[in-house]
Coordinates of N, CA and C in Angstrom, one line a residue:
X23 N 16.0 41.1 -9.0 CA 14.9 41.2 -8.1 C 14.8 40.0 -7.3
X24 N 14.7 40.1 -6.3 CA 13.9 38.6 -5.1 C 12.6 38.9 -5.6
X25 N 12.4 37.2 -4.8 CA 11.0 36.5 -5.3 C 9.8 37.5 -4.4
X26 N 11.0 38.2 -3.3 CA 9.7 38.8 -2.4 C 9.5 40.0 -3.2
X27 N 10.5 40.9 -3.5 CA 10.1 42.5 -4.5 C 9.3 41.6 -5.8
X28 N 9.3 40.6 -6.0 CA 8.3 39.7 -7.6 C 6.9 39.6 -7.5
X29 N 6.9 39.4 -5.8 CA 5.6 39.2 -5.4 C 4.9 40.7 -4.8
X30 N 5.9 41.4 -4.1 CA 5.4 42.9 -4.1 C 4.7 43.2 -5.0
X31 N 5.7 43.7 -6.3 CA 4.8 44.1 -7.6 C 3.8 43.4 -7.9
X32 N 3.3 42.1 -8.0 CA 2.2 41.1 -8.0 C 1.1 42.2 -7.4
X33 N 1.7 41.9 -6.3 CA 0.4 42.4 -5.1 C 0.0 44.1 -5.3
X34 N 0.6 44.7 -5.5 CA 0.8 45.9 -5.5 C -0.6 46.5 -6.9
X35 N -0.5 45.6 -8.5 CA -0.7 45.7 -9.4 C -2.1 45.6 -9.7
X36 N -2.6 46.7 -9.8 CA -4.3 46.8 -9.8 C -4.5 45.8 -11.0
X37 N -4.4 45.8 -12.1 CA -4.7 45.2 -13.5 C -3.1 44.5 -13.9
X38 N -3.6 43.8 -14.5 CA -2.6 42.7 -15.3 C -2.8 42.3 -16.8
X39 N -2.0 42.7 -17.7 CA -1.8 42.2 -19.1 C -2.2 40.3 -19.6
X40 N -3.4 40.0 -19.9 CA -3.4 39.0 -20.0 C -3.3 38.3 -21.9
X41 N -1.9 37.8 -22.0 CA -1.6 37.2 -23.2 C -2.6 36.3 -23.5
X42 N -2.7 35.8 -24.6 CA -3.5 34.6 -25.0 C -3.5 34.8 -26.9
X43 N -3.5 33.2 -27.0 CA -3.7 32.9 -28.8 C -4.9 32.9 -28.7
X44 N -5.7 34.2 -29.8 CA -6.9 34.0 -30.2 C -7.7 33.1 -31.5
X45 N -8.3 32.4 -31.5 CA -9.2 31.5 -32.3 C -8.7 31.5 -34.1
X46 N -7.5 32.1 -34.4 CA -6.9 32.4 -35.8 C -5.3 32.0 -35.5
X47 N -5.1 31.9 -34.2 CA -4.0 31.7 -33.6 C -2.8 33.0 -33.4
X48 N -3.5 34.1 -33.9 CA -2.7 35.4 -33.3 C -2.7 35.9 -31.8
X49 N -1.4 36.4 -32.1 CA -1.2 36.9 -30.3 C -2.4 37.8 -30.1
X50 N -3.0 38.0 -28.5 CA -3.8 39.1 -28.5 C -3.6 39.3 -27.2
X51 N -4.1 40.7 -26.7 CA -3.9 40.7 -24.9 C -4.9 41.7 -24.8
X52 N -5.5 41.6 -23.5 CA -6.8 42.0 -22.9 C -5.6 42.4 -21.2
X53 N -6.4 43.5 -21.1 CA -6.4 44.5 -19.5 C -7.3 43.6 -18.5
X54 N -6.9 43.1 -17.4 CA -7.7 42.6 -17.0 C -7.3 43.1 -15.1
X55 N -8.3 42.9 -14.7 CA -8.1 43.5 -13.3 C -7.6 42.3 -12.6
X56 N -6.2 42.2 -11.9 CA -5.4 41.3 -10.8 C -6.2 41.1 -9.6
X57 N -6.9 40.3 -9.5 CA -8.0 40.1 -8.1 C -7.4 39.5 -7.4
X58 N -6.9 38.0 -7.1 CA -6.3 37.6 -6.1 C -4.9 37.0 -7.0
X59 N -4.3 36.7 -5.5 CA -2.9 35.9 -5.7 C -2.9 34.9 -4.9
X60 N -2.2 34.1 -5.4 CA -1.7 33.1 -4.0 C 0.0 32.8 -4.8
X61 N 0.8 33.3 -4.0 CA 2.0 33.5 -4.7 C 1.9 34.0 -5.5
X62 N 3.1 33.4 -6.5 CA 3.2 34.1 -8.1 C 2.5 32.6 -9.0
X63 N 2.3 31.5 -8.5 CA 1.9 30.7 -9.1 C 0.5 30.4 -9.3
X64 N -0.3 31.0 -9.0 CA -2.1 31.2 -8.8 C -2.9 32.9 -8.7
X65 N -3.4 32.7 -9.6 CA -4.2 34.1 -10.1 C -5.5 33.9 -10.5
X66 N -6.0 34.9 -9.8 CA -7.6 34.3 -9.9 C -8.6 36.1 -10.6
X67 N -9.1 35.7 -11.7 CA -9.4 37.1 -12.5 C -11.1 36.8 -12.9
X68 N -11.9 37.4 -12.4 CA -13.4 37.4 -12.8 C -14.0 37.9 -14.3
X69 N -14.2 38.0 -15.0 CA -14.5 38.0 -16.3 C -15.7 37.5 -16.9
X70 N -15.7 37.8 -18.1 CA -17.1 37.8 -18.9 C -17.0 36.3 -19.8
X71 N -17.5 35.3 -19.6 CA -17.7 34.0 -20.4 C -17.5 34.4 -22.0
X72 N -18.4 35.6 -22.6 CA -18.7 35.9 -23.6 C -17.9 36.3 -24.1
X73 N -16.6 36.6 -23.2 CA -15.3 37.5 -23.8 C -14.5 36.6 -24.6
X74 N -13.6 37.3 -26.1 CA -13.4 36.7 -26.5 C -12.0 35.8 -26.3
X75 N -11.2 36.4 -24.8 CA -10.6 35.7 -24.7 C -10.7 34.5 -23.5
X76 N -12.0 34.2 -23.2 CA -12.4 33.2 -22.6 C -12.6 32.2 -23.9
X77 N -13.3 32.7 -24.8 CA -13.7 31.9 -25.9 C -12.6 30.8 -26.3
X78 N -11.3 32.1 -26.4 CA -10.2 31.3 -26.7 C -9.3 30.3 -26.3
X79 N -9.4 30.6 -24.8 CA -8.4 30.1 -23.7 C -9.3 28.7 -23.5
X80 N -10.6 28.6 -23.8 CA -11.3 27.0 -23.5 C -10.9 26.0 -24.8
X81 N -10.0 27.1 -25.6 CA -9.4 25.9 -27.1 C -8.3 26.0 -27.1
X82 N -7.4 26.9 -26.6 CA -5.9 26.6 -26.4 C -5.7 27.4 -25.1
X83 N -5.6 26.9 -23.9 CA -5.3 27.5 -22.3 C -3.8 27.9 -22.3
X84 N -2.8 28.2 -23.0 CA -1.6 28.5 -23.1 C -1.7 30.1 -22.9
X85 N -1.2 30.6 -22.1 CA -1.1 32.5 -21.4 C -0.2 32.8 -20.9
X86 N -0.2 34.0 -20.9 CA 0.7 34.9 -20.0 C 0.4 36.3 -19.3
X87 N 0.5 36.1 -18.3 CA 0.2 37.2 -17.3 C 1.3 38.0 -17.5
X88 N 1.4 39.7 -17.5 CA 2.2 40.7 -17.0 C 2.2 41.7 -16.4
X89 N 2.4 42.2 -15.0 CA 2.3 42.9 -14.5 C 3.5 44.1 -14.6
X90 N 3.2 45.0 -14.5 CA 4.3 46.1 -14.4 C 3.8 47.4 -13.5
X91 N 5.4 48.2 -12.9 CA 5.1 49.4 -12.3 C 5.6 50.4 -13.2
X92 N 4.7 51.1 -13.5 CA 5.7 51.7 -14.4 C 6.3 53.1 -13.5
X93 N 5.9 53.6 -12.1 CA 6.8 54.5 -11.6 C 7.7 53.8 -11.2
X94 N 8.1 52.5 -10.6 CA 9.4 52.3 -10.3 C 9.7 51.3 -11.3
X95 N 9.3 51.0 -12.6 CA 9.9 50.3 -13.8 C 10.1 49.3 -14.0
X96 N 9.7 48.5 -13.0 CA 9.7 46.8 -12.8 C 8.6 46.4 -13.4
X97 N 8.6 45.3 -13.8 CA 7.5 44.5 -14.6 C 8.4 42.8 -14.3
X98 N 6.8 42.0 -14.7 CA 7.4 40.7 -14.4 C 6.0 40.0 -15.6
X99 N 6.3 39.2 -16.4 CA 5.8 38.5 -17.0 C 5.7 37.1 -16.7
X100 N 4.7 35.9 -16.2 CA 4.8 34.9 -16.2 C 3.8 34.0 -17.2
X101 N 4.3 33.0 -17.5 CA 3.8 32.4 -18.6 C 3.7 30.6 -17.7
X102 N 2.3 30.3 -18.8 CA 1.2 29.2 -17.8 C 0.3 29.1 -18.7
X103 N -0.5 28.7 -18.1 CA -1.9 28.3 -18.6 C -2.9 28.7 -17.8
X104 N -4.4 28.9 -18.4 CA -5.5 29.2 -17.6 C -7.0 28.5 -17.5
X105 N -7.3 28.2 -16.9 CA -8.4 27.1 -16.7 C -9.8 28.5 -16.5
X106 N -11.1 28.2 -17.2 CA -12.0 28.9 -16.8 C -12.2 27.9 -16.0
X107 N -13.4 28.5 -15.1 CA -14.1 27.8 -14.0 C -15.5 28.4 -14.1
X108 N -16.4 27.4 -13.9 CA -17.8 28.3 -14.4 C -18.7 27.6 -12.7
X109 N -18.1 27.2 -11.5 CA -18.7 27.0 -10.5 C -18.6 27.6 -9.7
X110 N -19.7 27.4 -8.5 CA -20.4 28.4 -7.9 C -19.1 28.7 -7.0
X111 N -18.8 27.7 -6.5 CA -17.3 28.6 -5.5 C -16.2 29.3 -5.9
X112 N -16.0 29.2 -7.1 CA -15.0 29.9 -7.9 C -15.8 31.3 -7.8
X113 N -17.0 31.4 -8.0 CA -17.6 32.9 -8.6 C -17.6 33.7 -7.4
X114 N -18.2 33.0 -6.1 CA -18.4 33.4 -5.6 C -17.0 33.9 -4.3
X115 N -15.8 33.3 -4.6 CA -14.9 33.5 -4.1 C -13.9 35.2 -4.6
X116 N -14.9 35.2 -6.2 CA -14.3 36.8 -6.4 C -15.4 38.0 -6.6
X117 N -16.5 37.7 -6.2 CA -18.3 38.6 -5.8 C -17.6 39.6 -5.1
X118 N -17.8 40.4 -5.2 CA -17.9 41.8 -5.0 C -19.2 42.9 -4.7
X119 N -19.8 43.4 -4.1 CA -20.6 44.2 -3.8 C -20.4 45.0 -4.8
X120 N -21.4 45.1 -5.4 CA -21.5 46.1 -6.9 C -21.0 45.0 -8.4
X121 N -20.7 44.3 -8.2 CA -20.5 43.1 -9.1 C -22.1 43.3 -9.9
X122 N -22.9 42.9 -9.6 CA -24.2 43.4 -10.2 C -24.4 44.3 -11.6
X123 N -23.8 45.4 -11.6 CA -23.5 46.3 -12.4 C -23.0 45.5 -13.6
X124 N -22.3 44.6 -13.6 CA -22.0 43.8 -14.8 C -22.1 42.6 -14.8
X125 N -22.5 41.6 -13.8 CA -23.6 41.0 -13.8 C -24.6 40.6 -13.4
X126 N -25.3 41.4 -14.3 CA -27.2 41.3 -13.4 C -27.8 40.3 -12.6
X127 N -27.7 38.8 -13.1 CA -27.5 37.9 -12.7 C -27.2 37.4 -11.8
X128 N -26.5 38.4 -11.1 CA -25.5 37.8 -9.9 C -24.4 37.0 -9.8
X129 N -24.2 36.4 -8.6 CA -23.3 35.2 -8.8 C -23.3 33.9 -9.5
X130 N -24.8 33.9 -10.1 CA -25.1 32.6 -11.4 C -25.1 33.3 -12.9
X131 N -25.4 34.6 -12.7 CA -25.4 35.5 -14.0 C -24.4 34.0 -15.2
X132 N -24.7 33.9 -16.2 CA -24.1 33.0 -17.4 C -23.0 33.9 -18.1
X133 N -23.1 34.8 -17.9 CA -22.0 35.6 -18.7 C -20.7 36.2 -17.6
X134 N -20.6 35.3 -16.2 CA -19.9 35.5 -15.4 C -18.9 34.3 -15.2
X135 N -17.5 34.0 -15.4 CA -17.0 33.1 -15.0 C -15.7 33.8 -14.1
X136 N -14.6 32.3 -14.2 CA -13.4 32.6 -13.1 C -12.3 32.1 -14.0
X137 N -11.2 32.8 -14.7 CA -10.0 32.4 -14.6 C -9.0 32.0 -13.7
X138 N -8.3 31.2 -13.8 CA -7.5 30.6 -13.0 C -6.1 30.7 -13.7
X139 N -5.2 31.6 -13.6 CA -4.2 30.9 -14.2 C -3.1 30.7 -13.5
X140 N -2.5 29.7 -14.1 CA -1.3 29.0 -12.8 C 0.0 29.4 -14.0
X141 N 0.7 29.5 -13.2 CA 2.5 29.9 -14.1 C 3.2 28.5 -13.4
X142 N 3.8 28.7 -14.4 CA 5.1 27.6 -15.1 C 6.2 28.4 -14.7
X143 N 6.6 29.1 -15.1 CA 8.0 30.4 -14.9 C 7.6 31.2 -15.9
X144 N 8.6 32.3 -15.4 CA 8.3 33.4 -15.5 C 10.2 34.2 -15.9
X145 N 9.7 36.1 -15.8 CA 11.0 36.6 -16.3 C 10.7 37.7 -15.8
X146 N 12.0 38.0 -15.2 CA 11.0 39.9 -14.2 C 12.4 40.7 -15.0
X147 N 11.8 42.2 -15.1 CA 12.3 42.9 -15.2 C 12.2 44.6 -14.5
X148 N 13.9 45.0 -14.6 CA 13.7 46.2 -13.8 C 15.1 46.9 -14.1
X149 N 14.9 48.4 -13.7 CA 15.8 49.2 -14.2 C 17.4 48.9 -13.9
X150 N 17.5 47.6 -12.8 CA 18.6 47.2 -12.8 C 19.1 45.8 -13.5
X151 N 18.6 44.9 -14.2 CA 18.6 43.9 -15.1 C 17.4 43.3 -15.2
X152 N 17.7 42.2 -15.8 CA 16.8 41.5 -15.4 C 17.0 39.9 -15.4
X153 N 16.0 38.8 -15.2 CA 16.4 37.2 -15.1 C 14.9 36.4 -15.0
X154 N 15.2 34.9 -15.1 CA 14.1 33.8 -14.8 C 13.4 33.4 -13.6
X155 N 12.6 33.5 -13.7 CA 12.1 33.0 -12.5 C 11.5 31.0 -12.7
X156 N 12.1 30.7 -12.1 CA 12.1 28.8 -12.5 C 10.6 28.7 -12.1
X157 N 10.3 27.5 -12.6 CA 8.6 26.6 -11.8 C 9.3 26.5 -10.5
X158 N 10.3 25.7 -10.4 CA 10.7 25.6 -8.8 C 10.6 27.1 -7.6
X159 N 10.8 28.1 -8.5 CA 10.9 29.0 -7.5 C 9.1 30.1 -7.3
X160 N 8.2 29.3 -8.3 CA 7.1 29.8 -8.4 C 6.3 29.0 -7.7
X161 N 6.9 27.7 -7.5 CA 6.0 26.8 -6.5 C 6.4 26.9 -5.3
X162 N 7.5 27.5 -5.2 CA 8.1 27.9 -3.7 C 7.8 29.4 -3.4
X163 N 6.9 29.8 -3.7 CA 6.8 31.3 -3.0 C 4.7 30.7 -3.5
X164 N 4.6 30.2 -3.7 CA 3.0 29.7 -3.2 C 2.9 28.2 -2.2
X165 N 3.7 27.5 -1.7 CA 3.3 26.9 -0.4 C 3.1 27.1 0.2
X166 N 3.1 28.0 1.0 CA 2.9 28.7 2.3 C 1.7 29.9 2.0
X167 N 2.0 30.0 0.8 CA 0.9 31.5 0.9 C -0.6 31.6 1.3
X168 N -1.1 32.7 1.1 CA -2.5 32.7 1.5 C -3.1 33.6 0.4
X169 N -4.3 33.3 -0.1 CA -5.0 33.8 -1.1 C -4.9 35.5 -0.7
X170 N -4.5 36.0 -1.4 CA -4.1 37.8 -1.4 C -5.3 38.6 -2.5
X171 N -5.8 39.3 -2.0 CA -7.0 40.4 -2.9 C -6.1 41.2 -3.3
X172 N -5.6 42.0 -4.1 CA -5.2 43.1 -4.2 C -5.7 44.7 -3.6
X173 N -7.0 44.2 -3.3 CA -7.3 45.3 -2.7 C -7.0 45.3 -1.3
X174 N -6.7 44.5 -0.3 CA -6.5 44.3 0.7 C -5.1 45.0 1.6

């Protein structure tokens, strides 16, 4: 796969598989909705503070994002770390009209924060092989980029 079909499926991918060591130190993974990109190296996912894999990620920030198509069979996993963000421009950079519905609160709501997770490299796969994707080649397909919604 090219870094551009790597970032296709990125963009393309309503939800993303978010890895993380939970507070016992077992693997665990949470469904999480893919809201923005900026390249493959910046992912930006709105979430519940209270959740338990926020809880986890503020004591060991070590993750992995995975995205997959499953009609055309590609998937790409990248592995990083994730920073919550609990300020106002973070929240409000993924507010959504109807956001409300889960947090009452609004854009201060306390049970509302921002993951941030940045990749290190990665490893894509697809019905015709598969391979690595380097930090060098994940910081080179976010220089230039521009923050991408998936809904967009």
């Amino acid at each position: 796969m090219t870094l551009e079909e790597i970032n296709g499926l990125v963009e393309r991918a309503e939800t993303a598989s978010l890895g993380f060591l939970d507070e016992e130190g077992n693997p665990s993974i949470r469904k999480v909705f893919s809201t923005w990109h900026k390249g493959l190296g910046a992912h930006y996912i709105s979430t519940n503070t209270s959740s338990m894999h926020v809880q986890a990620l503020l004591k060991n920030d070590r993750a992995c994002l995975y995205f997959v198509d499953s009609k055309t069979f590609e998937a790409v996993c990248l592995t990083g770390r994730a920073i919550v963000h609990f300020g106002r421009e973070y929240k409000e950079l993924l507010w959504n009209e109807g956001d409300e519905r889960y947090y009452p609160g609004g854009v201060e709501d306390e049970d509302y924060c921002v993951l941030e997770f940045l990749a290190d490299h990665g490893r894509y796969y697809r019905y015709d092989g598969k391979g690595d994707i380097s930090g060098e080649e994940i910081q080179a397909s976010g220089r230039d980029a521009e923050m991408k919604n998936y809904a967009s």
